Amino acid sequence: MHETNKTTIQPNKQQLLNRLKRIEGQVRGVHQMVENDRYCVDILHQISAIQSAMNKVSLALLEDHTHHCVSSAIKGNDGEAAIKELMDVMKTMTK
């Protein structure tokens, strides 16, 4: 995992946190399904729902990042670095 020392204010922080809490609950539910020997296909459906929800969180963060961080960097003449960073993230997300 790659981390930087950069920080930002998340404009949709509460929405993201709410989504992540729901996902956390879904993951706990899958854990219980496995513990309770639930049908594999039912577990796989829940995992698929979790992956879809995580993709939505990623896209929401990506959109916020583009509208705020990348946009500000372009206005501040640091656009090339911000675009490179954005493309690197996109490449990671689409692996």
GROMACS .gro file of N, CA and C in nm:
model
  285
    1MET      N    1   0.084  -0.117   0.000
    1MET     CA    2   0.000   0.000   0.000
    1MET      C    3   0.089   0.124   0.000
    2HIS      N    4   0.052   0.222  -0.079
    2HIS     CA    5   0.129   0.344  -0.094
    2HIS      C    6   0.062   0.455  -0.015
    3GLU      N    7   0.137   0.519   0.074
    3GLU     CA    8   0.082   0.629   0.151
    3GLU      C    9   0.171   0.750   0.134
    4THR      N   10   0.109   0.868   0.138
    4THR     CA   11   0.184   0.992   0.134
    4THR      C   12   0.154   1.070   0.261
    5ASN      N   13   0.222   1.179   0.279
    5ASN     CA   14   0.198   1.266   0.393
    5ASN      C   15   0.093   1.372   0.362
    6LYS      N   16   0.036   1.367   0.243
    6LYS     CA   17  -0.064   1.465   0.203
    6LYS      C   18  -0.195   1.440   0.277
    7THR      N   19  -0.266   1.546   0.304
    7THR     CA   20  -0.399   1.535   0.363
    7THR      C   21  -0.495   1.621   0.282
    8THR      N   22  -0.622   1.596   0.302
    8THR     CA   23  -0.723   1.677   0.234
    8THR      C   24  -0.850   1.676   0.317
    9ILE      N   25  -0.935   1.771   0.292
    9ILE     CA   26  -1.067   1.773   0.355
    9ILE      C   27  -1.162   1.705   0.258
   10GLN      N   28  -1.227   1.599   0.305
   10GLN     CA   29  -1.321   1.525   0.221
   10GLN      C   30  -1.454   1.599   0.219
   11PRO      N   31  -1.495   1.649   0.103
   11PRO     CA   32  -1.622   1.724   0.097
   11PRO      C   33  -1.744   1.638   0.127
   12ASN      N   34  -1.735   1.510   0.102
   12ASN     CA   35  -1.847   1.418   0.126
   12ASN      C   36  -1.811   1.316   0.233
   13LYS      N   37  -1.739   1.361   0.332
   13LYS     CA   38  -1.684   1.272   0.435
   13LYS      C   39  -1.792   1.188   0.502
   14GLN      N   40  -1.902   1.249   0.545
   14GLN     CA   41  -2.004   1.175   0.617
   14GLN      C   42  -2.068   1.068   0.529
   15GLN      N   43  -2.092   1.101   0.402
   15GLN     CA   44  -2.148   1.001   0.310
   15GLN      C   45  -2.053   0.884   0.293
   16LEU      N   46  -1.925   0.913   0.279
   16LEU     CA   47  -1.825   0.806   0.265
   16LEU      C   48  -1.819   0.720   0.390
   17LEU      N   49  -1.821   0.785   0.506
   17LEU     CA   50  -1.816   0.710   0.631
   17LEU      C   51  -1.940   0.622   0.647
   18ASN      N   52  -2.056   0.674   0.609
   18ASN     CA   53  -2.179   0.595   0.616
   18ASN      C   54  -2.172   0.473   0.525
   19ARG      N   55  -2.123   0.493   0.404
   19ARG     CA   56  -2.108   0.381   0.311
   19ARG      C   57  -2.011   0.278   0.366
   20LEU      N   58  -1.900   0.324   0.421
   20LEU     CA   59  -1.801   0.232   0.474
   20LEU      C   60  -1.854   0.155   0.595
   21LYS      N   61  -1.937   0.219   0.676
   21LYS     CA   62  -1.999   0.149   0.789
   21LYS      C   63  -2.092   0.039   0.740
   22ARG      N   64  -2.167   0.068   0.633
   22ARG     CA   65  -2.255  -0.035   0.576
   22ARG      C   66  -2.172  -0.151   0.522
   23ILE      N   67  -2.064  -0.120   0.454
   23ILE     CA   68  -1.976  -0.223   0.400
   23ILE      C   69  -1.917  -0.307   0.514
   24GLU      N   70  -1.876  -0.239   0.619
   24GLU     CA   71  -1.821  -0.309   0.735
   24GLU      C   72  -1.924  -0.408   0.791
   25GLY      N   73  -2.049  -0.366   0.797
   25GLY     CA   74  -2.155  -0.455   0.842
   25GLY      C   75  -2.175  -0.573   0.748
   26GLN      N   76  -2.165  -0.546   0.618
   26GLN     CA   77  -2.177  -0.654   0.519
   26GLN      C   78  -2.065  -0.755   0.537
   27VAL      N   79  -1.945  -0.707   0.561
   27VAL     CA   80  -1.830  -0.797   0.579
   27VAL      C   81  -1.850  -0.883   0.704
   28ARG      N   82  -1.899  -0.821   0.811
   28ARG     CA   83  -1.928  -0.900   0.932
   28ARG      C   84  -2.035  -1.005   0.903
   29GLY      N   85  -2.133  -0.968   0.819
   29GLY     CA   86  -2.238  -1.062   0.781
   29GLY      C   87  -2.182  -1.180   0.704
   30VAL      N   88  -2.088  -1.155   0.614
   30VAL     CA   89  -2.025  -1.263   0.539
   30VAL      C   90  -1.946  -1.353   0.635
   31HIS      N   91  -1.879  -1.292   0.730
   31HIS     CA   92  -1.804  -1.369   0.829
   31HIS      C   93  -1.898  -1.465   0.902
   32GLN      N   94  -2.014  -1.415   0.943
   32GLN     CA   95  -2.112  -1.500   1.011
   32GLN      C   96  -2.166  -1.608   0.918
   33MET      N   97  -2.187  -1.573   0.791
   33MET     CA   98  -2.236  -1.672   0.695
   33MET      C   99  -2.138  -1.788   0.684
   34VAL      N  100  -2.009  -1.757   0.678
   34VAL     CA  101  -1.907  -1.862   0.669
   34VAL      C  102  -1.907  -1.944   0.798
   35GLU      N  103  -1.912  -1.876   0.912
   35GLU     CA  104  -1.915  -1.947   1.040
   35GLU      C  105  -2.035  -2.041   1.050
   36ASN      N  106  -2.147  -1.998   0.994
   36ASN     CA  107  -2.272  -2.075   1.004
   36ASN      C  108  -2.291  -2.172   0.888
   37ASP      N  109  -2.186  -2.191   0.809
   37ASP     CA  110  -2.189  -2.286   0.697
   37ASP      C  111  -2.303  -2.259   0.599
   38ARG      N  112  -2.323  -2.131   0.568
   38ARG     CA  113  -2.426  -2.095   0.471
   38ARG      C  114  -2.385  -2.140   0.331
   39TYR      N  115  -2.482  -2.146   0.243
   39TYR     CA  116  -2.461  -2.191   0.106
   39TYR      C  117  -2.360  -2.101   0.035
   40CYS      N  118  -2.264  -2.163  -0.031
   40CYS     CA  119  -2.153  -2.089  -0.095
   40CYS      C  120  -2.203  -1.980  -0.189
   41VAL      N  121  -2.303  -2.010  -0.268
   41VAL     CA  122  -2.353  -1.913  -0.366
   41VAL      C  123  -2.409  -1.790  -0.296
   42ASP      N  124  -2.476  -1.810  -0.183
   42ASP     CA  125  -2.528  -1.696  -0.107
   42ASP      C  126  -2.413  -1.608  -0.056
   43ILE      N  127  -2.308  -1.671  -0.010
   43ILE     CA  128  -2.190  -1.597   0.037
   43ILE      C  129  -2.127  -1.521  -0.078
   44LEU      N  130  -2.114  -1.586  -0.193
   44LEU     CA  131  -2.056  -1.521  -0.309
   44LEU      C  132  -2.137  -1.401  -0.355
   45HIS      N  133  -2.269  -1.409  -0.346
   45HIS     CA  134  -2.354  -1.295  -0.381
   45HIS      C  135  -2.326  -1.177  -0.287
   46GLN      N  136  -2.309  -1.206  -0.159
   46GLN     CA  137  -2.280  -1.100  -0.063
   46GLN      C  138  -2.141  -1.039  -0.089
   47ILE      N  139  -2.045  -1.122  -0.122
   47ILE     CA  140  -1.911  -1.071  -0.153
   47ILE      C  141  -1.916  -0.981  -0.276
   48SER      N  142  -1.993  -1.021  -0.375
   48SER     CA  143  -2.009  -0.939  -0.495
   48SER      C  144  -2.069  -0.803  -0.460
   49ALA      N  145  -2.167  -0.802  -0.371
   49ALA     CA  146  -2.229  -0.677  -0.328
   49ALA      C  147  -2.128  -0.588  -0.256
   50ILE      N  148  -2.042  -0.649  -0.174
   50ILE     CA  149  -1.939  -0.574  -0.103
   50ILE      C  150  -1.840  -0.512  -0.203
   51GLN      N  151  -1.798  -0.592  -0.302
   51GLN     CA  152  -1.704  -0.540  -0.402
   51GLN      C  153  -1.765  -0.424  -0.479
   52SER      N  154  -1.893  -0.435  -0.513
   52SER     CA  155  -1.961  -0.328  -0.584
   52SER      C  156  -1.968  -0.203  -0.497
   53ALA      N  157  -1.999  -0.220  -0.371
   53ALA     CA  158  -2.006  -0.106  -0.279
   53ALA      C  159  -1.869  -0.040  -0.264
   54MET      N  160  -1.763  -0.119  -0.256
   54MET     CA  161  -1.628  -0.063  -0.246
   54MET      C  162  -1.591   0.012  -0.373
   55ASN      N  163  -1.632  -0.041  -0.488
   55ASN     CA  164  -1.607   0.030  -0.613
   55ASN      C  165  -1.676   0.167  -0.614
   56LYS      N  166  -1.797   0.173  -0.559
   56LYS     CA  167  -1.868   0.300  -0.552
   56LYS      C  168  -1.797   0.399  -0.460
   57VAL      N  169  -1.744   0.351  -0.349
   57VAL     CA  170  -1.666   0.437  -0.259
   57VAL      C  171  -1.542   0.488  -0.332
   58SER      N  172  -1.474   0.399  -0.402
   58SER     CA  173  -1.354   0.438  -0.477
   58SER      C  174  -1.385   0.543  -0.581
   59LEU      N  175  -1.492   0.523  -0.654
   59LEU     CA  176  -1.529   0.620  -0.757
   59LEU      C  177  -1.568   0.754  -0.697
   60ALA      N  178  -1.638   0.752  -0.584
   60ALA     CA  179  -1.675   0.877  -0.517
   60ALA      C  180  -1.550   0.952  -0.472
   61LEU      N  181  -1.453   0.880  -0.415
   61LEU     CA  182  -1.328   0.943  -0.374
   61LEU      C  183  -1.250   0.995  -0.495
   62LEU      N  184  -1.250   0.918  -0.600
   62LEU     CA  185  -1.180   0.960  -0.722
   62LEU      C  186  -1.243   1.087  -0.780
   63GLU      N  187  -1.375   1.091  -0.779
   63GLU     CA  188  -1.444   1.210  -0.830
   63GLU      C  189  -1.412   1.333  -0.744
   64ASP      N  190  -1.419   1.316  -0.612
   64ASP     CA  191  -1.385   1.427  -0.522
   64ASP      C  192  -1.240   1.471  -0.543
   65HIS      N  193  -1.151   1.375  -0.554
   65HIS     CA  194  -1.010   1.407  -0.573
   65HIS      C  195  -0.989   1.486  -0.703
   66THR      N  196  -1.055   1.444  -0.808
   66THR     CA  197  -1.040   1.511  -0.937
   66THR      C  198  -1.095   1.653  -0.931
   67HIS      N  199  -1.214   1.668  -0.873
   67HIS     CA  200  -1.277   1.801  -0.868
   67HIS      C  201  -1.204   1.897  -0.775
   68HIS      N  202  -1.141   1.848  -0.672
   68HIS     CA  203  -1.079   1.936  -0.575
   68HIS      C  204  -0.927   1.939  -0.587
   69CYS      N  205  -0.864   1.827  -0.561
   69CYS     CA  206  -0.717   1.824  -0.556
   69CYS      C  207  -0.654   1.845  -0.694
   70VAL      N  208  -0.700   1.769  -0.791
   70VAL     CA  209  -0.641   1.781  -0.926
   70VAL      C  210  -0.672   1.917  -0.985
   71SER      N  211  -0.796   1.960  -0.969
   71SER     CA  212  -0.835   2.091  -1.020
   71SER      C  213  -0.751   2.202  -0.959
   72SER      N  214  -0.732   2.197  -0.827
   72SER     CA  215  -0.649   2.299  -0.760
   72SER      C  216  -0.505   2.294  -0.808
   73ALA      N  217  -0.454   2.173  -0.828
   73ALA     CA  218  -0.315   2.159  -0.875
   73ALA      C  219  -0.299   2.217  -1.015
   74ILE      N  220  -0.398   2.196  -1.100
   74ILE     CA  221  -0.391   2.251  -1.236
   74ILE      C  222  -0.393   2.403  -1.230
   75LYS      N  223  -0.480   2.459  -1.148
   75LYS     CA  224  -0.488   2.605  -1.132
   75LYS      C  225  -0.360   2.661  -1.073
   76GLY      N  226  -0.292   2.580  -0.991
   76GLY     CA  227  -0.168   2.624  -0.927
   76GLY      C  228  -0.043   2.586  -1.004
   77ASN      N  229  -0.060   2.550  -1.130
   77ASN     CA  230   0.052   2.516  -1.218
   77ASN      C  231   0.128   2.391  -1.173
   78ASP      N  232   0.063   2.301  -1.102
   78ASP     CA  233   0.124   2.173  -1.066
   78ASP      C  234   0.040   2.060  -1.125
   79GLY      N  235  -0.024   2.090  -1.237
   79GLY     CA  236  -0.117   1.997  -1.298
   79GLY      C  237  -0.056   1.869  -1.348
   80GLU      N  238   0.062   1.876  -1.404
   80GLU     CA  239   0.124   1.756  -1.461
   80GLU      C  240   0.147   1.650  -1.353
   81ALA      N  241   0.196   1.690  -1.239
   81ALA     CA  242   0.221   1.595  -1.130
   81ALA      C  243   0.089   1.537  -1.080
   82ALA      N  244  -0.014   1.622  -1.069
   82ALA     CA  245  -0.144   1.576  -1.020
   82ALA      C  246  -0.207   1.479  -1.120
   83ILE      N  247  -0.194   1.509  -1.247
   83ILE     CA  248  -0.249   1.419  -1.350
   83ILE      C  249  -0.175   1.287  -1.350
   84LYS      N  250  -0.043   1.290  -1.335
   84LYS     CA  251   0.035   1.166  -1.329
   84LYS      C  252  -0.010   1.083  -1.209
   85GLU      N  253  -0.025   1.148  -1.095
   85GLU     CA  254  -0.068   1.077  -0.974
   85GLU      C  255  -0.207   1.017  -0.995
   86LEU      N  256  -0.297   1.093  -1.056
   86LEU     CA  257  -0.433   1.046  -1.085
   86LEU      C  258  -0.429   0.925  -1.177
   87MET      N  259  -0.348   0.929  -1.279
   87MET     CA  260  -0.339   0.817  -1.373
   87MET      C  261  -0.278   0.694  -1.305
   88ASP      N  262  -0.181   0.715  -1.217
   88ASP     CA  263  -0.124   0.602  -1.142
   88ASP      C  264  -0.231   0.535  -1.056
   89VAL      N  265  -0.315   0.617  -0.994
   89VAL     CA  266  -0.423   0.562  -0.912
   89VAL      C  267  -0.521   0.485  -1.000
   90MET      N  268  -0.554   0.540  -1.114
   90MET     CA  269  -0.645   0.474  -1.207
   90MET      C  270  -0.590   0.338  -1.251
   91LYS      N  271  -0.462   0.334  -1.278
   91LYS     CA  272  -0.399   0.208  -1.319
   91LYS      C  273  -0.407   0.106  -1.206
   92THR      N  274  -0.387   0.151  -1.084
   92THR     CA  275  -0.399   0.061  -0.969
   92THR      C  276  -0.541   0.011  -0.953
   93MET      N  277  -0.637   0.099  -0.969
   93MET     CA  278  -0.778   0.064  -0.950
   93MET      C  279  -0.828  -0.036  -1.056
   94THR      N  280  -0.769  -0.031  -1.174
   94THR     CA  281  -0.819  -0.116  -1.282
   94THR      C  282  -0.741  -0.245  -1.299
   95LYS      N  283  -0.653  -0.275  -1.206
   95LYS     CA  284  -0.577  -0.402  -1.213
   95LYS      C  285  -0.669  -0.518  -1.191
   0.00000   0.00000   0.00000
